[in-house]
Coordinates of C-alpha atoms and ligand atoms in Angstrom, one line a residue:
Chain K
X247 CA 18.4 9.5 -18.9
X248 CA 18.8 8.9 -15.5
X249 CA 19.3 5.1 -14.0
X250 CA 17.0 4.2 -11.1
X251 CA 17.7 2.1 -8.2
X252 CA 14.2 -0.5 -8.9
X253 CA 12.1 -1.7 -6.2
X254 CA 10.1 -3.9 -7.5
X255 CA 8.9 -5.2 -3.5
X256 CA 8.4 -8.6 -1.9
X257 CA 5.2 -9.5 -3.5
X258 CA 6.0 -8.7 -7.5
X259 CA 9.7 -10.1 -7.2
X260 CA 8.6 -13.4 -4.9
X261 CA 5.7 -14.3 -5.7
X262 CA 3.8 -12.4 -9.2
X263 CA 6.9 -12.0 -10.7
X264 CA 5.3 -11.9 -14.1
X265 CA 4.3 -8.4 -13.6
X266 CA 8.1 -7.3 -13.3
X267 CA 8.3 -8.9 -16.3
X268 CA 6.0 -6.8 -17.8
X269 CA 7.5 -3.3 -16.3
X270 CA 11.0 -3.7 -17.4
X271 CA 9.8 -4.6 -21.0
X272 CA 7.8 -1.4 -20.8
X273 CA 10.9 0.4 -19.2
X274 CA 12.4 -0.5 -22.4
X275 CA 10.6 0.4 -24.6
X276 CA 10.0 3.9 -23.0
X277 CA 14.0 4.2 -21.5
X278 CA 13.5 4.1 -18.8
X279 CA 16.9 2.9 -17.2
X280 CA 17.0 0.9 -13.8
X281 CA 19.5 -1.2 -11.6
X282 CA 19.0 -3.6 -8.9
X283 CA 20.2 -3.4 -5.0
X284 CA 20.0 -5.2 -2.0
X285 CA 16.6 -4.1 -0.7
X286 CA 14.6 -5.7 2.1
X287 CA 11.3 -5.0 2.7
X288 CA 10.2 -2.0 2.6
X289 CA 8.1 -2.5 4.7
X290 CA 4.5 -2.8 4.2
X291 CA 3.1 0.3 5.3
X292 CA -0.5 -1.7 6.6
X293 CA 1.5 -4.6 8.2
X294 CA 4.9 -3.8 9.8
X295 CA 3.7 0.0 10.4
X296 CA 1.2 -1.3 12.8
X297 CA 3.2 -3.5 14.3
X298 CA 5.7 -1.4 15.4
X299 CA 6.4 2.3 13.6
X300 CA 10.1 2.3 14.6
X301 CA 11.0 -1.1 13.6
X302 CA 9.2 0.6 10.0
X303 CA 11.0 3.7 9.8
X304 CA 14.7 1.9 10.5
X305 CA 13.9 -0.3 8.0
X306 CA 12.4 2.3 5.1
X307 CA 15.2 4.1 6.5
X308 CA 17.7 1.8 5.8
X309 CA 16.8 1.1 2.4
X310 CA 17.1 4.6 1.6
X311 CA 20.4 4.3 2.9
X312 CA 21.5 1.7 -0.1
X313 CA 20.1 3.9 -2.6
X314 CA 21.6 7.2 -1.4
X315 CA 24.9 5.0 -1.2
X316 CA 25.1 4.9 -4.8
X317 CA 23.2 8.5 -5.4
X318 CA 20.4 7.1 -6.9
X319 CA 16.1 7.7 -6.8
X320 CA 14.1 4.8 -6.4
X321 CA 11.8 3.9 -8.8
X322 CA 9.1 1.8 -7.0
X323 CA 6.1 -0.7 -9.0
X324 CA 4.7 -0.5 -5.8
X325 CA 1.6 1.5 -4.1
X326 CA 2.8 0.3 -0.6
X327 CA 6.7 0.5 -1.1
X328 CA 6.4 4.2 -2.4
X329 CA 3.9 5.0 0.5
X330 CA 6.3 3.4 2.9
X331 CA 9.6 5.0 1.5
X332 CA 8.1 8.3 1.2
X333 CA 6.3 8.1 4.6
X334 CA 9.8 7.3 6.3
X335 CA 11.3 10.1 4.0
X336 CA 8.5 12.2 5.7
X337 CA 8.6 11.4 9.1
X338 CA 12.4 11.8 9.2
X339 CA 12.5 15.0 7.6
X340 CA 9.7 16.5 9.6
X341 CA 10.5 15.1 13.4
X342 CA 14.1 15.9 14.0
X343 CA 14.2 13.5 17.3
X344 CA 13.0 10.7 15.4
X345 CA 15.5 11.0 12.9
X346 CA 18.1 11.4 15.5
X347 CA 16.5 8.0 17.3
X348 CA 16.8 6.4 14.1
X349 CA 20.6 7.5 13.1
X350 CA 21.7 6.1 16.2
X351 CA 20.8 2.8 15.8
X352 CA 21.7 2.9 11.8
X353 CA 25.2 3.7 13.3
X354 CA 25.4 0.7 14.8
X355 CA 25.6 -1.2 11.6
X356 CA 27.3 1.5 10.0
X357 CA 24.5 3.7 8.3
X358 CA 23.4 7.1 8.4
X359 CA 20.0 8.6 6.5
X360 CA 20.6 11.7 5.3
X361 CA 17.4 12.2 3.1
X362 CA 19.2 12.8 0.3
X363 CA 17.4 10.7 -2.6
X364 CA 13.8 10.8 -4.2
X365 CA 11.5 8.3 -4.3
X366 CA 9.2 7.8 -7.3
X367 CA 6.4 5.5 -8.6
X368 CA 6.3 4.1 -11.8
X369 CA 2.8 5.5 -12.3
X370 CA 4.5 9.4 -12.3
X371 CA 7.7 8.5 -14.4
X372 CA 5.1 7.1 -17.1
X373 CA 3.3 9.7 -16.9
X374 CA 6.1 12.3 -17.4
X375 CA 7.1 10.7 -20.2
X376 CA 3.9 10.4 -21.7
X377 CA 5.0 11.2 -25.2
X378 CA 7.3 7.8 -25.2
X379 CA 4.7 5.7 -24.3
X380 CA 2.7 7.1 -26.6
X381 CA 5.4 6.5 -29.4
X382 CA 5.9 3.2 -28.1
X383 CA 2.3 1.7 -28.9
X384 CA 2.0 -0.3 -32.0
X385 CA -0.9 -2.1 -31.3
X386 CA -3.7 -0.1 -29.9
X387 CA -6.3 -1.6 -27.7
X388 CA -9.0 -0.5 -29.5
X389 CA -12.7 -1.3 -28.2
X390 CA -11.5 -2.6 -24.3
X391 CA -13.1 -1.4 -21.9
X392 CA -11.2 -0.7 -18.9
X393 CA -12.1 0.6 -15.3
X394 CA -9.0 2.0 -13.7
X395 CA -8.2 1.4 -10.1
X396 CA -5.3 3.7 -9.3
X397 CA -5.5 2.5 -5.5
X398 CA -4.6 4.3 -2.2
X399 CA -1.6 4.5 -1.1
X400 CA -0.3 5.4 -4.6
X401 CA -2.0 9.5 -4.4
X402 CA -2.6 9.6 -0.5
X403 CA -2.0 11.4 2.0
X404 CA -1.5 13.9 -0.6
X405 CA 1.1 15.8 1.7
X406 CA 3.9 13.5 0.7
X407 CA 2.7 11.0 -1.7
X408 CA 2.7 14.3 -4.0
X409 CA 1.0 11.9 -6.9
X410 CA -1.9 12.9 -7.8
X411 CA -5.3 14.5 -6.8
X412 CA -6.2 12.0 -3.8
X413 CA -10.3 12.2 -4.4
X414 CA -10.3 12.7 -7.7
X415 CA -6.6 11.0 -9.5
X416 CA -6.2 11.3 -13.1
X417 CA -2.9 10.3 -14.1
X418 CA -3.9 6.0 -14.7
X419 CA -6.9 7.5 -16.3
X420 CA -4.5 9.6 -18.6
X421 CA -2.0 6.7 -19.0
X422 CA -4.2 3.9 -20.0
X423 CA -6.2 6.3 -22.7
X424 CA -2.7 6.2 -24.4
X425 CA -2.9 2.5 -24.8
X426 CA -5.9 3.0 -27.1
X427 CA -8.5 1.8 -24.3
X428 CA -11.5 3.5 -23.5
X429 CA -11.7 4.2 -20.1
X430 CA -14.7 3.9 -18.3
X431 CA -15.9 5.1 -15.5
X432 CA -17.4 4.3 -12.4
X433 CA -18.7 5.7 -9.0
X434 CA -16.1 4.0 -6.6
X435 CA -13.4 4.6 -8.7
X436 CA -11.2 6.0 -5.7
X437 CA -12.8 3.0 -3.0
X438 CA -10.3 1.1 -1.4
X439 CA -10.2 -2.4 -2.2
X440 CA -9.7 -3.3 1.1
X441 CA -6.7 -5.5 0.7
X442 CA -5.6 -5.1 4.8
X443 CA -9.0 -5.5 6.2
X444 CA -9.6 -8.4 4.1
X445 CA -6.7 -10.1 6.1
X446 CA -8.3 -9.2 10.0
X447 CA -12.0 -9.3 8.8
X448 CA -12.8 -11.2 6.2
X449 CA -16.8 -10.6 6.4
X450 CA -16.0 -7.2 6.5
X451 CA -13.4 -7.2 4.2
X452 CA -15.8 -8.5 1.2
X453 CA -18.6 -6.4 1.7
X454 CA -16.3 -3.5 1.0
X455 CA -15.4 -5.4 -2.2
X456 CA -18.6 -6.2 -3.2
X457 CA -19.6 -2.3 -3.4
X458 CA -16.2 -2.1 -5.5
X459 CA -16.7 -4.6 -7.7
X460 CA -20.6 -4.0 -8.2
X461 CA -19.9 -0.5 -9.3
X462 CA -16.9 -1.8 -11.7
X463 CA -19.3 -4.6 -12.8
X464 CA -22.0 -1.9 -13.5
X465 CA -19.6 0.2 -15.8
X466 CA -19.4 -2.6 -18.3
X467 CA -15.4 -2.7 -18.0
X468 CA -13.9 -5.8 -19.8
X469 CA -10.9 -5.3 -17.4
X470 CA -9.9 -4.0 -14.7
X471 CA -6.4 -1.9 -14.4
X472 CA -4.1 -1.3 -11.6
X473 CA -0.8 0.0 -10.4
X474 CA -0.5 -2.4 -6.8
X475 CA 0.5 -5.7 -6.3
X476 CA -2.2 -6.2 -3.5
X477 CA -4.8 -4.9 -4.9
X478 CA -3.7 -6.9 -7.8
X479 CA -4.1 -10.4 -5.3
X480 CA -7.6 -8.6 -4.2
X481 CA -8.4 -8.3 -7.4
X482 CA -7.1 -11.3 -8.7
X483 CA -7.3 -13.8 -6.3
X484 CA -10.5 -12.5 -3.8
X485 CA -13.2 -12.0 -6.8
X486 CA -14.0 -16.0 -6.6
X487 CA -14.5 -15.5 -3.3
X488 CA -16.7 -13.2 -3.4
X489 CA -18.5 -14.3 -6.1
X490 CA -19.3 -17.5 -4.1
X491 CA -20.5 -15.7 -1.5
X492 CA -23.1 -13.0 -2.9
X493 CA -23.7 -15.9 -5.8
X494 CA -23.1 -13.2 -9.0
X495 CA -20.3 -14.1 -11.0
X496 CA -17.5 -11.1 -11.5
X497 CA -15.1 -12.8 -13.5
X498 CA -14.0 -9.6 -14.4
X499 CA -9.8 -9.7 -15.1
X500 CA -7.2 -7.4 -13.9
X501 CA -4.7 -6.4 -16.0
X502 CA -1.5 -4.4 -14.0
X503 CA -0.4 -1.2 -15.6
X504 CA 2.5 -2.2 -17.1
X505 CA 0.7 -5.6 -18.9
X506 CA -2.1 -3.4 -20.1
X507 CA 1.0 -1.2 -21.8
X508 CA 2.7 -4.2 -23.1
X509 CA 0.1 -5.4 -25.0
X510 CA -0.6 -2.3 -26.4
X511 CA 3.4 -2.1 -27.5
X512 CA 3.1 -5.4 -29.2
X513 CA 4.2 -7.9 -26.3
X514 CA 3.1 -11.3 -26.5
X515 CA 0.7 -12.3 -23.6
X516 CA 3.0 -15.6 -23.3
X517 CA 6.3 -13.4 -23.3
X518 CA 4.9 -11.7 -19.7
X519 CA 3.1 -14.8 -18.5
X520 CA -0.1 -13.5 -18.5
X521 CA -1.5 -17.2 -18.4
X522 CA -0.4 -17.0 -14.5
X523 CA -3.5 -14.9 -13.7
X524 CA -6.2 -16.4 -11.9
X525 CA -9.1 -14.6 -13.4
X526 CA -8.5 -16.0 -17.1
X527 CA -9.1 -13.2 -20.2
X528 CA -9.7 -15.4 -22.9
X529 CA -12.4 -13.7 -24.8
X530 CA -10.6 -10.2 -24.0
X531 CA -7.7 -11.0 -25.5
X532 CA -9.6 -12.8 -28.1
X533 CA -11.7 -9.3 -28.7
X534 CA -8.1 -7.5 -28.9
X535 CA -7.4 -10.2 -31.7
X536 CA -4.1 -11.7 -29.3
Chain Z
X68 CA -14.2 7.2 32.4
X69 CA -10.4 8.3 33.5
X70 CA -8.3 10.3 31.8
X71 CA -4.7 8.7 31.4
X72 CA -2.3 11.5 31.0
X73 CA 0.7 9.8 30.1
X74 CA -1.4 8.2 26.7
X75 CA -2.6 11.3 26.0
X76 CA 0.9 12.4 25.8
X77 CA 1.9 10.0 23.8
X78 CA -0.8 10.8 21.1
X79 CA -0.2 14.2 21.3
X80 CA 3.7 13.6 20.7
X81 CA 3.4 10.9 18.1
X82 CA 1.5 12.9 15.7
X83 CA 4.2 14.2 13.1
X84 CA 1.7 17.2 11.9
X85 CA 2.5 18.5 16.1
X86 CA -0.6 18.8 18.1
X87 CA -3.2 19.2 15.3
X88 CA -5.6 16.8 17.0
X89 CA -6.2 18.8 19.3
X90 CA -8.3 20.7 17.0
X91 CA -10.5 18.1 16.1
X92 CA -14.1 19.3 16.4
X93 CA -15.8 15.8 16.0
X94 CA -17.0 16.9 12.1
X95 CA -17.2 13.2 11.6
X96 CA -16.3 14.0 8.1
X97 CA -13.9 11.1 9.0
X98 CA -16.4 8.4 9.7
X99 CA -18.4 9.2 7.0
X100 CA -16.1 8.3 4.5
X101 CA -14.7 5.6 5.7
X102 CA -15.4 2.7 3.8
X103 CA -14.9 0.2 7.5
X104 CA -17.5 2.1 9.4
X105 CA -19.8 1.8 6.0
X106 CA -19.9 -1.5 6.3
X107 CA -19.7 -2.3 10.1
X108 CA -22.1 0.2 11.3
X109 CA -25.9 0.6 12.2
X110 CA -28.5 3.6 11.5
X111 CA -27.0 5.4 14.5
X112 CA -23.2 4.4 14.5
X113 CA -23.2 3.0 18.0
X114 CA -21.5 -0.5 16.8
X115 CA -18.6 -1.1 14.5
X116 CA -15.7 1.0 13.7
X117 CA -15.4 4.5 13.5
X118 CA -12.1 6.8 13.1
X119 CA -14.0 9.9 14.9
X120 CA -14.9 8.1 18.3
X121 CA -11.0 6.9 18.0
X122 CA -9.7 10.3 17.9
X123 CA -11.9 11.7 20.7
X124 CA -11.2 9.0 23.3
X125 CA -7.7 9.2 22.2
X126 CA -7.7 13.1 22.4
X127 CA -9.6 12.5 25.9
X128 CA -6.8 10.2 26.8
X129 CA -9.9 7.6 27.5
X130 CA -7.1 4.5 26.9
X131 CA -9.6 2.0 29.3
X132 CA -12.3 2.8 26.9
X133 CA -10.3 2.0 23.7
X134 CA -8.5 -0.7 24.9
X135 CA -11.0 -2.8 26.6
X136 CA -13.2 -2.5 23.3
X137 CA -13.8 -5.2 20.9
X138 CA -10.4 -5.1 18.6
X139 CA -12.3 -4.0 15.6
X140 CA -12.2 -0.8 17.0
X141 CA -8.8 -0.5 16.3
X142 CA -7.9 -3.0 13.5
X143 CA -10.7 -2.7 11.6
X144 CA -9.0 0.2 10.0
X145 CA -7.7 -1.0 6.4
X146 CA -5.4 1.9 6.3
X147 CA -6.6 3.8 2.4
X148 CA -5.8 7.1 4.3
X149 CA -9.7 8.6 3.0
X150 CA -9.7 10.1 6.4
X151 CA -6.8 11.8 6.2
X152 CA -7.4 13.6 3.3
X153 CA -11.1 14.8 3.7
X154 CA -10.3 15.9 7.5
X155 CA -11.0 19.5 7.7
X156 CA -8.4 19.8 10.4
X157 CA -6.0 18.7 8.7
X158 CA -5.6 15.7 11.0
X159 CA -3.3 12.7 9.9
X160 CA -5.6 10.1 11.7
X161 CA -3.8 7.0 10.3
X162 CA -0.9 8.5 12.7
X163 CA -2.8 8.3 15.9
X164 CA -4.2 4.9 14.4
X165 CA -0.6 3.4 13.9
X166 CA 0.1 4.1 17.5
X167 CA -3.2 2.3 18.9
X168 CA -2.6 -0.7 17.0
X169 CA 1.6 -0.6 18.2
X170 CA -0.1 -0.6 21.4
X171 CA -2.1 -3.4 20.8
X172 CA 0.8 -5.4 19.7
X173 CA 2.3 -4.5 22.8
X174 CA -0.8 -5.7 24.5
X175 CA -0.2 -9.5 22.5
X176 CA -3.4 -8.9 20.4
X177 CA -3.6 -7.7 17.1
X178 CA -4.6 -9.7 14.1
X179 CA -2.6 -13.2 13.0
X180 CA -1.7 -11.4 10.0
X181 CA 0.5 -9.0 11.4
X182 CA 2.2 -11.2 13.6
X183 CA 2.8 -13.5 10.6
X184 CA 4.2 -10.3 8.3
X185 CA 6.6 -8.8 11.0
X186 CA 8.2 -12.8 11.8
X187 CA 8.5 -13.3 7.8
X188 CA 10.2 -9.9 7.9
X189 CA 12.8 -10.8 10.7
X190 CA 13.7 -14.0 9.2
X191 CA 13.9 -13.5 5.9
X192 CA 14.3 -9.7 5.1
X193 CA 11.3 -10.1 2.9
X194 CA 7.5 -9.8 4.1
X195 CA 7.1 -13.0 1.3
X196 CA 10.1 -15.0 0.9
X197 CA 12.2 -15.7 -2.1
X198 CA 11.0 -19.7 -3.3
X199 CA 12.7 -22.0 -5.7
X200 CA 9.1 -22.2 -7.7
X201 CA 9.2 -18.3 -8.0
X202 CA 13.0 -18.5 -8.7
X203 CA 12.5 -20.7 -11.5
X204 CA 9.9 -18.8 -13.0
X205 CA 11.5 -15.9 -13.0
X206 CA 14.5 -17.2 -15.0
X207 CA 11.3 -18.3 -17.3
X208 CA 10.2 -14.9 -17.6
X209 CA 13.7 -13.9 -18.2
X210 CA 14.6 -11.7 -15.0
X211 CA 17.7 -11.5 -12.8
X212 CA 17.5 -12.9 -9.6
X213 CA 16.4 -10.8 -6.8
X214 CA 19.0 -9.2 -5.3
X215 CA 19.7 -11.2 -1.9
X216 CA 19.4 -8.7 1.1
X217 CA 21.2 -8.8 4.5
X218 CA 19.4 -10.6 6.6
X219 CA 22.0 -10.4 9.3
X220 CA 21.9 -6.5 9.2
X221 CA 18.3 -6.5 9.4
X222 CA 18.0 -9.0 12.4
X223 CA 20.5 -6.6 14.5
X224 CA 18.5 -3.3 13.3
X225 CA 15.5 -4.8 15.0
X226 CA 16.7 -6.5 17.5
X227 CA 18.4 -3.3 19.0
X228 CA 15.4 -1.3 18.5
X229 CA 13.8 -4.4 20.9
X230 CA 11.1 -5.4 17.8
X231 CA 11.8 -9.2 18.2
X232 CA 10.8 -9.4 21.7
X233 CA 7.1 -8.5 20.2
X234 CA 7.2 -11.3 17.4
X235 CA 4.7 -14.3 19.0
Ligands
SF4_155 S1 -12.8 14.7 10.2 FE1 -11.1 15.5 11.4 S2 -12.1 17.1 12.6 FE2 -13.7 15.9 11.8 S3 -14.2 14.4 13.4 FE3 -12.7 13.4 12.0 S4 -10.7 13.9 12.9 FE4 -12.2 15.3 13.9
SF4_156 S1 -7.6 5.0 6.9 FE1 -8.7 3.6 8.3 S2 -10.0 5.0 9.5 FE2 -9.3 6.2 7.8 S3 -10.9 6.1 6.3 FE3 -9.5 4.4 5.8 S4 -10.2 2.6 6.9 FE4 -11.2 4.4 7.8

């Protein structure tokens, strides 16, 4: 098996940190090998892109660096870092003058891209080793209903995320039906949940939400599953928010990927601290018998 | 409405896909999937953001027109890339969109957010900083630490590159 540099991202190693937790005991379980390196930021492709797309590509560029150092793919639990790594991979590759602007100041502090790793999110390594997860679940999730959000920058722009189908993704769908979840689905299954407009319009920001989370409430999901940290706060950490504002109660919890797994492999809820969620599950995991 | 050449260049040269915007042919397949314009915009689209006026003033090199606008027209864009992918022309519109709002910064506006995001970077390396109440829970959960990054190197990257005279 190969080892993989991990990029677990600013927001899962400083501040949900319990949702690492619950990827490397799922990494485990399934062997999947990783290390740990120096990383910075990656940086966020809706944040430091718009402020300044060089300043993004140096730094993408320079974390690439540190992994190609040591010859090893990167294997990202992050929508946003994989869009961002792959996106500076892009860009670099594709615009030979940027890549020369780039290299020269990488010199300066001793560095040179050379585009020479891969990157990958965890969603596709799960997914092409389907079969392991699958032997690895011991206690199936039978009866939850879950409504998968799979997110955006995880399958788009197609032309170099390379994930998935971008209108129509599958592969969450595929991985969470392993778990012994039903899968349910709903209409705005591929709608943003507008994490970055949510920061420079509020107002506007929760009225996309509220079409998400209507159609999500109107599938009957007991949970809701992702694979990205920020829609993981959006999720998390905006539904009381907007529930006091339209007056409807969601209360509808959000379970990451790689939590949803662990249960389903026999983790204890307390082992990958699912009590640090702010939309409690109580009578879920009470209906999963945990 | 005047044409500024020298934007228009800078459009035209920023877009990784080469001059593809050129082809745009105002489908507004764009707008109407973006979920921003769904929920800023009346009946007949004339308020609120919309990727497909973006494009055209940009391909028109109409930089008065976009820049003395409201500055939802260019951050209201969350950024899920839906544009880019049902574009018939094949048009990576987030591209041309990354440009107006490095512009914008330029300009000193731009949301708080931002702003906040890019100064965490060039301090700490990290868009969220590493805290002792995260640290110790970590160790709780049972993780390594996070492996420290180099500030130092970071801070020179940028400031060569000129990013820290744009931090408020
Ligand atoms: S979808 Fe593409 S071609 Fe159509 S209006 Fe938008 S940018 Fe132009
Ligand atoms: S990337 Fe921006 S402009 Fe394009 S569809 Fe999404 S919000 Fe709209």
């Amino acid at each position: 098996m190969t080892e993989y540099k991990l990029f677990e991202g600013c927001t899962i190693g400083n501040r949900i940190p319990f949702i690492e937790a619950a990827s490397r005991k799922v990494f485990e379980k399934v062997g999947i090998e990783t290390s740990q390196a120096p990383f910075t930021c990656c940086p966020d492709p809706t944040g430091m892109k718009s402020f300044d797309n060089n300043s993004w590509l140096a730094i993408g560029a320079r974390n690439l660096c540190l992994a190609e150092a040591e010859g090893k793919d990167i294997l990202s639990l992050c929508n946003g870092c994989a869009n961002t790594l792959r996106g500076v991979q892009h860009q670099l590759k594709h615009d030979s003058l940027k890549k020369q602007k780039i290299n020269e100041q990488l010199a300066k502090i001793g560095k040179e891209f050379k585009g020479t790793i891969n990157v990958k999110h965890f969603v596709d390594e799960l997914k092409d080793n389907l079969d392991k997860v699958r032997g690895a679940i011991t206690k199936p999730l039978s009866g939850l209903k879950v409504a998968v959000h799979p997110g955006c920058h995880y399958m788009r722009p197609a032309e170099w995320m390379e994930a998935d189908d971008p209108m129509r993704p599958e592969n969450l769908k595929k991985i969470v039906a392993e778990s012994g979840a039903t899968v349910v689905d709903y209409e705005e299954m591929v709608l943003c949940c507008g994490s970055a407009v949510t920061n420079a319009y509020e107002e506007h920001g929760l009225a996309n939400f509220k079409i998400k989370m209507d159609s999500i409430k109107n599938s009957g999901a007991d949970v809701i599953c992702v694979n990205c940290p920020a829609c993981f706060q959006q999720f998390d950490t905006r539904q009381r928010d907007l529930g006091k504002k339209y007056e409807t109660d969601y209360d509808i919890p959000v379970l990451y990927l790689t939590e949803l797994l662990s249960l389903a492999m026999g983790v204890s809820p307390d082992e990958i601290g699912l009590k640090f969620h702010r939309t409690r599950m109580k009578s879920q995991l009470e209906k999963l018998g945990l | 409405m005047i044409t500024d050449f020298e934007f228009r260049k800078q459009i035209m040269d920023f877009h990784v896909g080469s001059d593809l915007i050129k082809y745009c042919y105002q489908c507004s397949r764009c707008a109407d999937n973006c979920p921003v314009t769904k929920v800023t915009t009346d009946f007949y689209g004339t308020t609120g953001y919309n990727p497909r006026g973006n494009i055209l003033q940009a391909l028109l090199g109409y930089k008065d027109m976009i820049f003395s606008a409201d500055d939802l027209v260019i951050w209201g864009c969350t950024v899920c890339d839906t544009c880019d992918e049902v574009c018939p022309q094949n048009i990576e519109l987030t591209e041309i969109f990354t440009l107006l709002k490095n512009m914008s910064i330029e300009q000193g506006r731009g949301p708080e957010f931002i702003y906040s995001q890019a100064k965490a970077i060039f301090e700490n390396a990290k868009a969220i900083p590493s805290q002792p109440a995260i640290e110790r829970r970590r160790e709780q959960l049972g993780l390594p630490a996070v492996a420290a990054p180099d500030v130092n190197e970071l801070q020179t990257l940028l400031k060569n590159i000129g990013a820290d005279k744009k931090l408020k």
